[in-house]
JSON list of N, CA and C in Angstrom, two decimals:
[
{"chain": "A", "resi": 1, "resn": "MET", "atom": "N", "xyz": [0.84, -1.18, 0.00]},
{"chain": "A", "resi": 1, "resn": "MET", "atom": "CA", "xyz": [0.00, 0.00, 0.00]},
{"chain": "A", "resi": 1, "resn": "MET", "atom": "C", "xyz": [0.88, 1.23, 0.00]},
{"chain": "A", "resi": 2, "resn": "SER", "atom": "N", "xyz": [0.44, 2.20, -0.70]},
{"chain": "A", "resi": 2, "resn": "SER", "atom": "CA", "xyz": [1.22, 3.43, -0.75]},
{"chain": "A", "resi": 2, "resn": "SER", "atom": "C", "xyz": [0.92, 4.28, 0.47]},
{"chain": "A", "resi": 3, "resn": "GLU", "atom": "N", "xyz": [1.78, 5.25, 0.68]},
{"chain": "A", "resi": 3, "resn": "GLU", "atom": "CA", "xyz": [1.64, 6.12, 1.84]},
{"chain": "A", "resi": 3, "resn": "GLU", "atom": "C", "xyz": [0.37, 6.96, 1.75]},
{"chain": "A", "resi": 4, "resn": "GLU", "atom": "N", "xyz": [0.03, 7.38, 0.53]},
{"chain": "A", "resi": 4, "resn": "GLU", "atom": "CA", "xyz": [-1.18, 8.19, 0.34]},
{"chain": "A", "resi": 4, "resn": "GLU", "atom": "C", "xyz": [-2.44, 7.39, 0.65]},
{"chain": "A", "resi": 5, "resn": "THR", "atom": "N", "xyz": [-2.45, 6.11, 0.27]},
{"chain": "A", "resi": 5, "resn": "THR", "atom": "CA", "xyz": [-3.60, 5.25, 0.56]},
{"chain": "A", "resi": 5, "resn": "THR", "atom": "C", "xyz": [-3.76, 5.07, 2.06]},
{"chain": "A", "resi": 6, "resn": "ASN", "atom": "N", "xyz": [-2.63, 4.90, 2.75]},
{"chain": "A", "resi": 6, "resn": "ASN", "atom": "CA", "xyz": [-2.68, 4.76, 4.21]},
{"chain": "A", "resi": 6, "resn": "ASN", "atom": "C", "xyz": [-3.22, 6.03, 4.87]},
{"chain": "A", "resi": 7, "resn": "LYS", "atom": "N", "xyz": [-2.82, 7.19, 4.35]},
{"chain": "A", "resi": 7, "resn": "LYS", "atom": "CA", "xyz": [-3.31, 8.45, 4.90]},
{"chain": "A", "resi": 7, "resn": "LYS", "atom": "C", "xyz": [-4.80, 8.60, 4.66]},
{"chain": "A", "resi": 8, "resn": "ASP", "atom": "N", "xyz": [-5.24, 8.23, 3.44]},
{"chain": "A", "resi": 8, "resn": "ASP", "atom": "CA", "xyz": [-6.67, 8.31, 3.13]},
{"chain": "A", "resi": 8, "resn": "ASP", "atom": "C", "xyz": [-7.48, 7.37, 4.02]},
{"chain": "A", "resi": 9, "resn": "LEU", "atom": "N", "xyz": [-6.95, 6.17, 4.23]},
{"chain": "A", "resi": 9, "resn": "LEU", "atom": "CA", "xyz": [-7.63, 5.21, 5.09]},
{"chain": "A", "resi": 9, "resn": "LEU", "atom": "C", "xyz": [-7.71, 5.72, 6.53]},
{"chain": "A", "resi": 10, "resn": "ALA", "atom": "N", "xyz": [-6.60, 6.26, 7.02]},
{"chain": "A", "resi": 10, "resn": "ALA", "atom": "CA", "xyz": [-6.58, 6.81, 8.38]},
{"chain": "A", "resi": 10, "resn": "ALA", "atom": "C", "xyz": [-7.54, 7.98, 8.51]},
{"chain": "A", "resi": 11, "resn": "LEU", "atom": "N", "xyz": [-7.58, 8.84, 7.51]},
{"chain": "A", "resi": 11, "resn": "LEU", "atom": "CA", "xyz": [-8.50, 9.98, 7.53]},
{"chain": "A", "resi": 11, "resn": "LEU", "atom": "C", "xyz": [-9.95, 9.51, 7.50]},
{"chain": "A", "resi": 12, "resn": "SER", "atom": "N", "xyz": [-10.23, 8.50, 6.70]},
{"chain": "A", "resi": 12, "resn": "SER", "atom": "CA", "xyz": [-11.59, 7.96, 6.61]},
{"chain": "A", "resi": 12, "resn": "SER", "atom": "C", "xyz": [-12.03, 7.36, 7.94]},
{"chain": "A", "resi": 13, "resn": "VAL", "atom": "N", "xyz": [-11.14, 6.60, 8.56]},
{"chain": "A", "resi": 13, "resn": "VAL", "atom": "CA", "xyz": [-11.45, 6.00, 9.86]},
{"chain": "A", "resi": 13, "resn": "VAL", "atom": "C", "xyz": [-11.65, 7.08, 10.91]},
{"chain": "A", "resi": 14, "resn": "ALA", "atom": "N", "xyz": [-10.83, 8.11, 10.89]},
{"chain": "A", "resi": 14, "resn": "ALA", "atom": "CA", "xyz": [-10.95, 9.20, 11.86]},
{"chain": "A", "resi": 14, "resn": "ALA", "atom": "C", "xyz": [-12.28, 9.93, 11.69]},
{"chain": "A", "resi": 15, "resn": "LYS", "atom": "N", "xyz": [-12.69, 10.17, 10.44]},
{"chain": "A", "resi": 15, "resn": "LYS", "atom": "CA", "xyz": [-13.97, 10.85, 10.20]},
{"chain": "A", "resi": 15, "resn": "LYS", "atom": "C", "xyz": [-15.14, 10.01, 10.70]},
{"chain": "A", "resi": 16, "resn": "LYS", "atom": "N", "xyz": [-15.10, 8.71, 10.42]},
{"chain": "A", "resi": 16, "resn": "LYS", "atom": "CA", "xyz": [-16.18, 7.83, 10.87]},
{"chain": "A", "resi": 16, "resn": "LYS", "atom": "C", "xyz": [-16.23, 7.76, 12.39]},
{"chain": "A", "resi": 17, "resn": "SER", "atom": "N", "xyz": [-15.07, 7.69, 13.01]},
{"chain": "A", "resi": 17, "resn": "SER", "atom": "CA", "xyz": [-15.05, 7.63, 14.47]},
{"chain": "A", "resi": 17, "resn": "SER", "atom": "C", "xyz": [-15.56, 8.92, 15.09]},
{"chain": "A", "resi": 18, "resn": "MET", "atom": "N", "xyz": [-15.26, 10.07, 14.47]},
{"chain": "A", "resi": 18, "resn": "MET", "atom": "CA", "xyz": [-15.77, 11.34, 14.98]},
{"chain": "A", "resi": 18, "resn": "MET", "atom": "C", "xyz": [-17.29, 11.40, 14.84]},
{"chain": "A", "resi": 19, "resn": "LYS", "atom": "N", "xyz": [-17.83, 10.87, 13.74]},
{"chain": "A", "resi": 19, "resn": "LYS", "atom": "CA", "xyz": [-19.28, 10.84, 13.57]},
{"chain": "A", "resi": 19, "resn": "LYS", "atom": "C", "xyz": [-19.93, 9.98, 14.65]},
{"chain": "A", "resi": 20, "resn": "ILE", "atom": "N", "xyz": [-19.30, 8.85, 14.95]},
{"chain": "A", "resi": 20, "resn": "ILE", "atom": "CA", "xyz": [-19.83, 7.97, 16.00]},
{"chain": "A", "resi": 20, "resn": "ILE", "atom": "C", "xyz": [-19.80, 8.67, 17.35]},
{"chain": "A", "resi": 21, "resn": "VAL", "atom": "N", "xyz": [-18.70, 9.34, 17.66]},
{"chain": "A", "resi": 21, "resn": "VAL", "atom": "CA", "xyz": [-18.56, 10.05, 18.94]},
{"chain": "A", "resi": 21, "resn": "VAL", "atom": "C", "xyz": [-19.60, 11.16, 19.05]},
{"chain": "A", "resi": 22, "resn": "ILE", "atom": "N", "xyz": [-19.81, 11.90, 17.98]},
{"chain": "A", "resi": 22, "resn": "ILE", "atom": "CA", "xyz": [-20.80, 12.98, 18.00]},
{"chain": "A", "resi": 22, "resn": "ILE", "atom": "C", "xyz": [-22.20, 12.41, 18.18]},
{"chain": "A", "resi": 23, "resn": "PHE", "atom": "N", "xyz": [-22.50, 11.31, 17.50]},
{"chain": "A", "resi": 23, "resn": "PHE", "atom": "CA", "xyz": [-23.81, 10.68, 17.64]},
{"chain": "A", "resi": 23, "resn": "PHE", "atom": "C", "xyz": [-24.04, 10.21, 19.07]},
{"chain": "A", "resi": 24, "resn": "ILE", "atom": "N", "xyz": [-23.06, 9.55, 19.66]},
{"chain": "A", "resi": 24, "resn": "ILE", "atom": "CA", "xyz": [-23.19, 9.08, 21.04]},
{"chain": "A", "resi": 24, "resn": "ILE", "atom": "C", "xyz": [-23.35, 10.26, 22.00]},
{"chain": "A", "resi": 25, "resn": "GLY", "atom": "N", "xyz": [-22.61, 11.32, 21.76]},
{"chain": "A", "resi": 25, "resn": "GLY", "atom": "CA", "xyz": [-22.73, 12.52, 22.59]},
{"chain": "A", "resi": 25, "resn": "GLY", "atom": "C", "xyz": [-24.12, 13.13, 22.51]},
{"chain": "A", "resi": 26, "resn": "MET", "atom": "N", "xyz": [-24.67, 13.21, 21.31]},
{"chain": "A", "resi": 26, "resn": "MET", "atom": "CA", "xyz": [-26.02, 13.75, 21.14]},
{"chain": "A", "resi": 26, "resn": "MET", "atom": "C", "xyz": [-27.06, 12.85, 21.80]},
{"chain": "A", "resi": 27, "resn": "PHE", "atom": "N", "xyz": [-26.87, 11.55, 21.69]},
{"chain": "A", "resi": 27, "resn": "PHE", "atom": "CA", "xyz": [-27.78, 10.60, 22.32]},
{"chain": "A", "resi": 27, "resn": "PHE", "atom": "C", "xyz": [-27.73, 10.75, 23.84]},
{"chain": "A", "resi": 28, "resn": "ALA", "atom": "N", "xyz": [-26.53, 10.94, 24.39]},
{"chain": "A", "resi": 28, "resn": "ALA", "atom": "CA", "xyz": [-26.39, 11.14, 25.83]},
{"chain": "A", "resi": 28, "resn": "ALA", "atom": "C", "xyz": [-27.08, 12.43, 26.28]},
{"chain": "A", "resi": 29, "resn": "VAL", "atom": "N", "xyz": [-26.98, 13.48, 25.47]},
{"chain": "A", "resi": 29, "resn": "VAL", "atom": "CA", "xyz": [-27.65, 14.74, 25.80]},
{"chain": "A", "resi": 29, "resn": "VAL", "atom": "C", "xyz": [-29.16, 14.56, 25.79]},
{"chain": "A", "resi": 30, "resn": "VAL", "atom": "N", "xyz": [-29.68, 13.82, 24.83]},
{"chain": "A", "resi": 30, "resn": "VAL", "atom": "CA", "xyz": [-31.13, 13.56, 24.77]},
{"chain": "A", "resi": 30, "resn": "VAL", "atom": "C", "xyz": [-31.58, 12.79, 26.01]},
{"chain": "A", "resi": 31, "resn": "LEU", "atom": "N", "xyz": [-30.82, 11.77, 26.40]},
{"chain": "A", "resi": 31, "resn": "LEU", "atom": "CA", "xyz": [-31.16, 11.01, 27.61]},
{"chain": "A", "resi": 31, "resn": "LEU", "atom": "C", "xyz": [-31.10, 11.90, 28.85]},
{"chain": "A", "resi": 32, "resn": "LEU", "atom": "N", "xyz": [-30.12, 12.78, 28.90]},
{"chain": "A", "resi": 32, "resn": "LEU", "atom": "CA", "xyz": [-30.00, 13.71, 30.02]},
{"chain": "A", "resi": 32, "resn": "LEU", "atom": "C", "xyz": [-31.21, 14.64, 30.09]},
{"chain": "A", "resi": 33, "resn": "MET", "atom": "N", "xyz": [-31.65, 15.13, 28.95]},
{"chain": "A", "resi": 33, "resn": "MET", "atom": "CA", "xyz": [-32.82, 16.02, 28.91]},
{"chain": "A", "resi": 33, "resn": "MET", "atom": "C", "xyz": [-34.08, 15.27, 29.36]},
{"chain": "A", "resi": 34, "resn": "ILE", "atom": "N", "xyz": [-34.22, 14.02, 28.95]},
{"chain": "A", "resi": 34, "resn": "ILE", "atom": "CA", "xyz": [-35.37, 13.22, 29.39]},
{"chain": "A", "resi": 34, "resn": "ILE", "atom": "C", "xyz": [-35.31, 13.02, 30.90]},
{"chain": "A", "resi": 35, "resn": "ASN", "atom": "N", "xyz": [-34.13, 12.74, 31.43]},
{"chain": "A", "resi": 35, "resn": "ASN", "atom": "CA", "xyz": [-33.96, 12.54, 32.86]},
{"chain": "A", "resi": 35, "resn": "ASN", "atom": "C", "xyz": [-34.32, 13.81, 33.63]},
{"chain": "A", "resi": 36, "resn": "ILE", "atom": "N", "xyz": [-33.88, 14.96, 33.15]},
{"chain": "A", "resi": 36, "resn": "ILE", "atom": "CA", "xyz": [-34.19, 16.23, 33.81]},
{"chain": "A", "resi": 36, "resn": "ILE", "atom": "C", "xyz": [-35.70, 16.48, 33.76]},
{"chain": "A", "resi": 37, "resn": "TYR", "atom": "N", "xyz": [-36.33, 16.19, 32.63]},
{"chain": "A", "resi": 37, "resn": "TYR", "atom": "CA", "xyz": [-37.77, 16.38, 32.50]},
{"chain": "A", "resi": 37, "resn": "TYR", "atom": "C", "xyz": [-38.53, 15.51, 33.51]},
{"chain": "A", "resi": 38, "resn": "VAL", "atom": "N", "xyz": [-38.12, 14.25, 33.65]},
{"chain": "A", "resi": 38, "resn": "VAL", "atom": "CA", "xyz": [-38.78, 13.34, 34.59]},
{"chain": "A", "resi": 38, "resn": "VAL", "atom": "C", "xyz": [-38.59, 13.84, 36.02]},
{"chain": "A", "resi": 39, "resn": "MET", "atom": "N", "xyz": [-37.39, 14.29, 36.35]},
{"chain": "A", "resi": 39, "resn": "MET", "atom": "CA", "xyz": [-37.14, 14.80, 37.70]},
{"chain": "A", "resi": 39, "resn": "MET", "atom": "C", "xyz": [-37.97, 16.04, 37.99]},
{"chain": "A", "resi": 40, "resn": "MET", "atom": "N", "xyz": [-38.07, 16.94, 37.02]},
{"chain": "A", "resi": 40, "resn": "MET", "atom": "CA", "xyz": [-38.87, 18.15, 37.22]},
{"chain": "A", "resi": 40, "resn": "MET", "atom": "C", "xyz": [-40.36, 17.80, 37.38]},
{"chain": "A", "resi": 41, "resn": "THR", "atom": "N", "xyz": [-40.83, 16.81, 36.63]},
{"chain": "A", "resi": 41, "resn": "THR", "atom": "CA", "xyz": [-42.21, 16.36, 36.75]},
{"chain": "A", "resi": 41, "resn": "THR", "atom": "C", "xyz": [-42.47, 15.78, 38.13]},
{"chain": "A", "resi": 42, "resn": "GLN", "atom": "N", "xyz": [-41.53, 14.99, 38.63]},
{"chain": "A", "resi": 42, "resn": "GLN", "atom": "CA", "xyz": [-41.68, 14.41, 39.97]},
{"chain": "A", "resi": 42, "resn": "GLN", "atom": "C", "xyz": [-41.67, 15.48, 41.04]},
{"chain": "A", "resi": 43, "resn": "ILE", "atom": "N", "xyz": [-40.80, 16.47, 40.90]},
{"chain": "A", "resi": 43, "resn": "ILE", "atom": "CA", "xyz": [-40.74, 17.56, 41.88]},
{"chain": "A", "resi": 43, "resn": "ILE", "atom": "C", "xyz": [-42.05, 18.34, 41.87]},
{"chain": "A", "resi": 44, "resn": "THR", "atom": "N", "xyz": [-42.56, 18.62, 40.69]},
{"chain": "A", "resi": 44, "resn": "THR", "atom": "CA", "xyz": [-43.82, 19.36, 40.58]},
{"chain": "A", "resi": 44, "resn": "THR", "atom": "C", "xyz": [-44.97, 18.57, 41.19]},
{"chain": "A", "resi": 45, "resn": "ALA", "atom": "N", "xyz": [-45.03, 17.28, 40.90]},
{"chain": "A", "resi": 45, "resn": "ALA", "atom": "CA", "xyz": [-46.10, 16.45, 41.45]},
{"chain": "A", "resi": 45, "resn": "ALA", "atom": "C", "xyz": [-46.00, 16.38, 42.97]},
{"chain": "A", "resi": 46, "resn": "SER", "atom": "N", "xyz": [-44.80, 16.26, 43.48]},
{"chain": "A", "resi": 46, "resn": "SER", "atom": "CA", "xyz": [-44.61, 16.23, 44.93]},
{"chain": "A", "resi": 46, "resn": "SER", "atom": "C", "xyz": [-45.03, 17.54, 45.58]},
{"chain": "A", "resi": 47, "resn": "ALA", "atom": "N", "xyz": [-44.70, 18.65, 44.95]},
{"chain": "A", "resi": 47, "resn": "ALA", "atom": "CA", "xyz": [-45.09, 19.96, 45.50]},
{"chain": "A", "resi": 47, "resn": "ALA", "atom": "C", "xyz": [-46.60, 20.12, 45.47]},
{"chain": "A", "resi": 48, "resn": "GLN", "atom": "N", "xyz": [-47.25, 19.70, 44.39]},
{"chain": "A", "resi": 48, "resn": "GLN", "atom": "CA", "xyz": [-48.70, 19.81, 44.31]},
{"chain": "A", "resi": 48, "resn": "GLN", "atom": "C", "xyz": [-49.38, 18.92, 45.35]},
{"chain": "A", "resi": 49, "resn": "LEU", "atom": "N", "xyz": [-48.85, 17.72, 45.55]},
{"chain": "A", "resi": 49, "resn": "LEU", "atom": "CA", "xyz": [-49.40, 16.82, 46.55]},
{"chain": "A", "resi": 49, "resn": "LEU", "atom": "C", "xyz": [-49.26, 17.41, 47.94]},
{"chain": "A", "resi": 50, "resn": "SER", "atom": "N", "xyz": [-48.12, 17.99, 48.23]},
{"chain": "A", "resi": 50, "resn": "SER", "atom": "CA", "xyz": [-47.89, 18.62, 49.52]},
{"chain": "A", "resi": 50, "resn": "SER", "atom": "C", "xyz": [-48.84, 19.80, 49.72]},
{"chain": "A", "resi": 51, "resn": "ARG", "atom": "N", "xyz": [-49.02, 20.60, 48.68]},
{"chain": "A", "resi": 51, "resn": "ARG", "atom": "CA", "xyz": [-49.92, 21.75, 48.76]},
{"chain": "A", "resi": 51, "resn": "ARG", "atom": "C", "xyz": [-51.36, 21.29, 49.01]},
{"chain": "A", "resi": 52, "resn": "LYS", "atom": "N", "xyz": [-51.80, 20.23, 48.31]},
{"chain": "A", "resi": 52, "resn": "LYS", "atom": "CA", "xyz": [-53.15, 19.72, 48.51]},
{"chain": "A", "resi": 52, "resn": "LYS", "atom": "C", "xyz": [-53.33, 19.17, 49.92]},
{"chain": "A", "resi": 53, "resn": "LEU", "atom": "N", "xyz": [-52.33, 18.45, 50.41]},
{"chain": "A", "resi": 53, "resn": "LEU", "atom": "CA", "xyz": [-52.39, 17.91, 51.76]},
{"chain": "A", "resi": 53, "resn": "LEU", "atom": "C", "xyz": [-52.48, 19.03, 52.78]},
{"chain": "A", "resi": 54, "resn": "HIS", "atom": "N", "xyz": [-51.70, 20.08, 52.59]},
{"chain": "A", "resi": 54, "resn": "HIS", "atom": "CA", "xyz": [-51.73, 21.22, 53.49]},
{"chain": "A", "resi": 54, "resn": "HIS", "atom": "C", "xyz": [-53.10, 21.90, 53.45]},
{"chain": "A", "resi": 55, "resn": "THR", "atom": "N", "xyz": [-53.69, 22.02, 52.27]},
{"chain": "A", "resi": 55, "resn": "THR", "atom": "CA", "xyz": [-55.02, 22.62, 52.13]},
{"chain": "A", "resi": 55, "resn": "THR", "atom": "C", "xyz": [-56.08, 21.78, 52.83]},
{"chain": "A", "resi": 56, "resn": "ILE", "atom": "N", "xyz": [-56.01, 20.47, 52.67]},
{"chain": "A", "resi": 56, "resn": "ILE", "atom": "CA", "xyz": [-56.97, 19.57, 53.32]},
{"chain": "A", "resi": 56, "resn": "ILE", "atom": "C", "xyz": [-56.83, 19.65, 54.83]},
{"chain": "A", "resi": 57, "resn": "GLU", "atom": "N", "xyz": [-55.61, 19.64, 55.32]},
{"chain": "A", "resi": 57, "resn": "GLU", "atom": "CA", "xyz": [-55.38, 19.74, 56.76]},
{"chain": "A", "resi": 57, "resn": "GLU", "atom": "C", "xyz": [-55.93, 21.06, 57.30]},
{"chain": "A", "resi": 58, "resn": "ARG", "atom": "N", "xyz": [-55.72, 22.13, 56.56]},
{"chain": "A", "resi": 58, "resn": "ARG", "atom": "CA", "xyz": [-56.21, 23.44, 57.00]},
{"chain": "A", "resi": 58, "resn": "ARG", "atom": "C", "xyz": [-57.74, 23.46, 57.01]},
{"chain": "A", "resi": 59, "resn": "SER", "atom": "N", "xyz": [-58.37, 22.86, 55.99]},
{"chain": "A", "resi": 59, "resn": "SER", "atom": "CA", "xyz": [-59.83, 22.85, 55.92]},
{"chain": "A", "resi": 59, "resn": "SER", "atom": "C", "xyz": [-60.44, 21.98, 57.02]},
{"chain": "A", "resi": 60, "resn": "LEU", "atom": "N", "xyz": [-59.74, 20.94, 57.43]},
{"chain": "A", "resi": 60, "resn": "LEU", "atom": "CA", "xyz": [-60.24, 20.09, 58.51]},
{"chain": "A", "resi": 60, "resn": "LEU", "atom": "C", "xyz": [-59.87, 20.64, 59.88]},
{"chain": "A", "resi": 61, "resn": "GLY", "atom": "N", "xyz": [-59.03, 21.65, 59.91]},
{"chain": "A", "resi": 61, "resn": "GLY", "atom": "CA", "xyz": [-58.62, 22.25, 61.17]},
{"chain": "A", "resi": 61, "resn": "GLY", "atom": "C", "xyz": [-57.62, 21.40, 61.92]},
{"chain": "A", "resi": 62, "resn": "LEU", "atom": "N", "xyz": [-56.86, 20.62, 61.21]},
{"chain": "A", "resi": 62, "resn": "LEU", "atom": "CA", "xyz": [-55.88, 19.75, 61.85]},
{"chain": "A", "resi": 62, "resn": "LEU", "atom": "C", "xyz": [-54.54, 20.46, 61.94]},
{"chain": "A", "resi": 63, "resn": "ASP", "atom": "N", "xyz": [-53.88, 20.24, 63.06]},
{"chain": "A", "resi": 63, "resn": "ASP", "atom": "CA", "xyz": [-52.50, 20.69, 63.20]},
{"chain": "A", "resi": 63, "resn": "ASP", "atom": "C", "xyz": [-51.67, 19.42, 63.28]},
{"chain": "A", "resi": 64, "resn": "VAL", "atom": "N", "xyz": [-50.97, 19.10, 62.23]},
{"chain": "A", "resi": 64, "resn": "VAL", "atom": "CA", "xyz": [-50.27, 17.83, 62.12]},
{"chain": "A", "resi": 64, "resn": "VAL", "atom": "C", "xyz": [-49.24, 17.67, 63.22]},
{"chain": "A", "resi": 65, "resn": "ASP", "atom": "N", "xyz": [-48.48, 18.70, 63.51]},
{"chain": "A", "resi": 65, "resn": "ASP", "atom": "CA", "xyz": [-47.43, 18.60, 64.51]},
{"chain": "A", "resi": 65, "resn": "ASP", "atom": "C", "xyz": [-48.02, 18.30, 65.89]},
{"chain": "A", "resi": 66, "resn": "SER", "atom": "N", "xyz": [-49.10, 18.97, 66.25]},
{"chain": "A", "resi": 66, "resn": "SER", "atom": "CA", "xyz": [-49.69, 18.74, 67.57]},
{"chain": "A", "resi": 66, "resn": "SER", "atom": "C", "xyz": [-50.38, 17.38, 67.63]},
{"chain": "A", "resi": 67, "resn": "SER", "atom": "N", "xyz": [-51.04, 16.96, 66.55]},
{"chain": "A", "resi": 67, "resn": "SER", "atom": "CA", "xyz": [-51.72, 15.67, 66.57]},
{"chain": "A", "resi": 67, "resn": "SER", "atom": "C", "xyz": [-50.72, 14.53, 66.62]},
{"chain": "A", "resi": 68, "resn": "VAL", "atom": "N", "xyz": [-49.58, 14.68, 65.97]},
{"chain": "A", "resi": 68, "resn": "VAL", "atom": "CA", "xyz": [-48.54, 13.66, 66.03]},
{"chain": "A", "resi": 68, "resn": "VAL", "atom": "C", "xyz": [-47.97, 13.61, 67.44]},
{"chain": "A", "resi": 69, "resn": "ALA", "atom": "N", "xyz": [-47.75, 14.76, 68.03]},
{"chain": "A", "resi": 69, "resn": "ALA", "atom": "CA", "xyz": [-47.21, 14.81, 69.39]},
{"chain": "A", "resi": 69, "resn": "ALA", "atom": "C", "xyz": [-48.21, 14.22, 70.37]},
{"chain": "A", "resi": 70, "resn": "GLN", "atom": "N", "xyz": [-49.51, 14.49, 70.23]},
{"chain": "A", "resi": 70, "resn": "GLN", "atom": "CA", "xyz": [-50.52, 13.94, 71.12]},
{"chain": "A", "resi": 70, "resn": "GLN", "atom": "C", "xyz": [-50.61, 12.43, 70.95]},
{"chain": "A", "resi": 71, "resn": "GLY", "atom": "N", "xyz": [-50.51, 11.96, 69.72]},
{"chain": "A", "resi": 71, "resn": "GLY", "atom": "CA", "xyz": [-50.56, 10.52, 69.48]},
{"chain": "A", "resi": 71, "resn": "GLY", "atom": "C", "xyz": [-49.41, 9.79, 70.14]},
{"chain": "A", "resi": 72, "resn": "SER", "atom": "N", "xyz": [-48.22, 10.34, 70.06]},
{"chain": "A", "resi": 72, "resn": "SER", "atom": "CA", "xyz": [-47.08, 9.70, 70.70]},
{"chain": "A", "resi": 72, "resn": "SER", "atom": "C", "xyz": [-47.18, 9.81, 72.21]},
{"chain": "A", "resi": 73, "resn": "HIS", "atom": "N", "xyz": [-47.79, 10.90, 72.72]},
{"chain": "A", "resi": 73, "resn": "HIS", "atom": "CA", "xyz": [-47.97, 11.08, 74.16]},
{"chain": "A", "resi": 73, "resn": "HIS", "atom": "C", "xyz": [-48.97, 10.05, 74.69]},
{"chain": "A", "resi": 74, "resn": "LYS", "atom": "N", "xyz": [-50.05, 9.79, 73.91]},
{"chain": "A", "resi": 74, "resn": "LYS", "atom": "CA", "xyz": [-51.05, 8.81, 74.32]},
{"chain": "A", "resi": 74, "resn": "LYS", "atom": "C", "xyz": [-50.46, 7.41, 74.35]},
{"chain": "A", "resi": 75, "resn": "GLU", "atom": "N", "xyz": [-49.58, 7.11, 73.42]},
{"chain": "A", "resi": 75, "resn": "GLU", "atom": "CA", "xyz": [-48.95, 5.79, 73.39]},
{"chain": "A", "resi": 75, "resn": "GLU", "atom": "C", "xyz": [-48.06, 5.59, 74.60]},
{"chain": "A", "resi": 76, "resn": "ARG", "atom": "N", "xyz": [-47.40, 6.64, 75.05]},
{"chain": "A", "resi": 76, "resn": "ARG", "atom": "CA", "xyz": [-46.53, 6.53, 76.22]},
{"chain": "A", "resi": 76, "resn": "ARG", "atom": "C", "xyz": [-47.35, 6.31, 77.49]},
{"chain": "A", "resi": 77, "resn": "GLU", "atom": "N", "xyz": [-48.57, 6.87, 77.54]},
{"chain": "A", "resi": 77, "resn": "GLU", "atom": "CA", "xyz": [-49.41, 6.71, 78.73]},
{"chain": "A", "resi": 77, "resn": "GLU", "atom": "C", "xyz": [-49.90, 5.29, 78.88]},
{"chain": "A", "resi": 78, "resn": "LYS", "atom": "N", "xyz": [-50.05, 4.57, 77.77]},
{"chain": "A", "resi": 78, "resn": "LYS", "atom": "CA", "xyz": [-50.53, 3.17, 77.81]},
{"chain": "A", "resi": 78, "resn": "LYS", "atom": "C", "xyz": [-49.47, 2.34, 78.41]}
]
């Protein structure tokens, strides 16, 4: 093989490998974006659930901290 053929082959392999690396990098970025979206959705759902729970407790007139403390106090008396 001539030197020029070897250079062309090396250049061709390098170009293909760079395309593969770029594709894998883009795929990793897409997976990262999906992961961030799922995490943000979970955080939002958790915040909404907490807000609804707080609203229900307020409408029922419950004080969670005092009721938990009273419950543990009643258990100690038994």
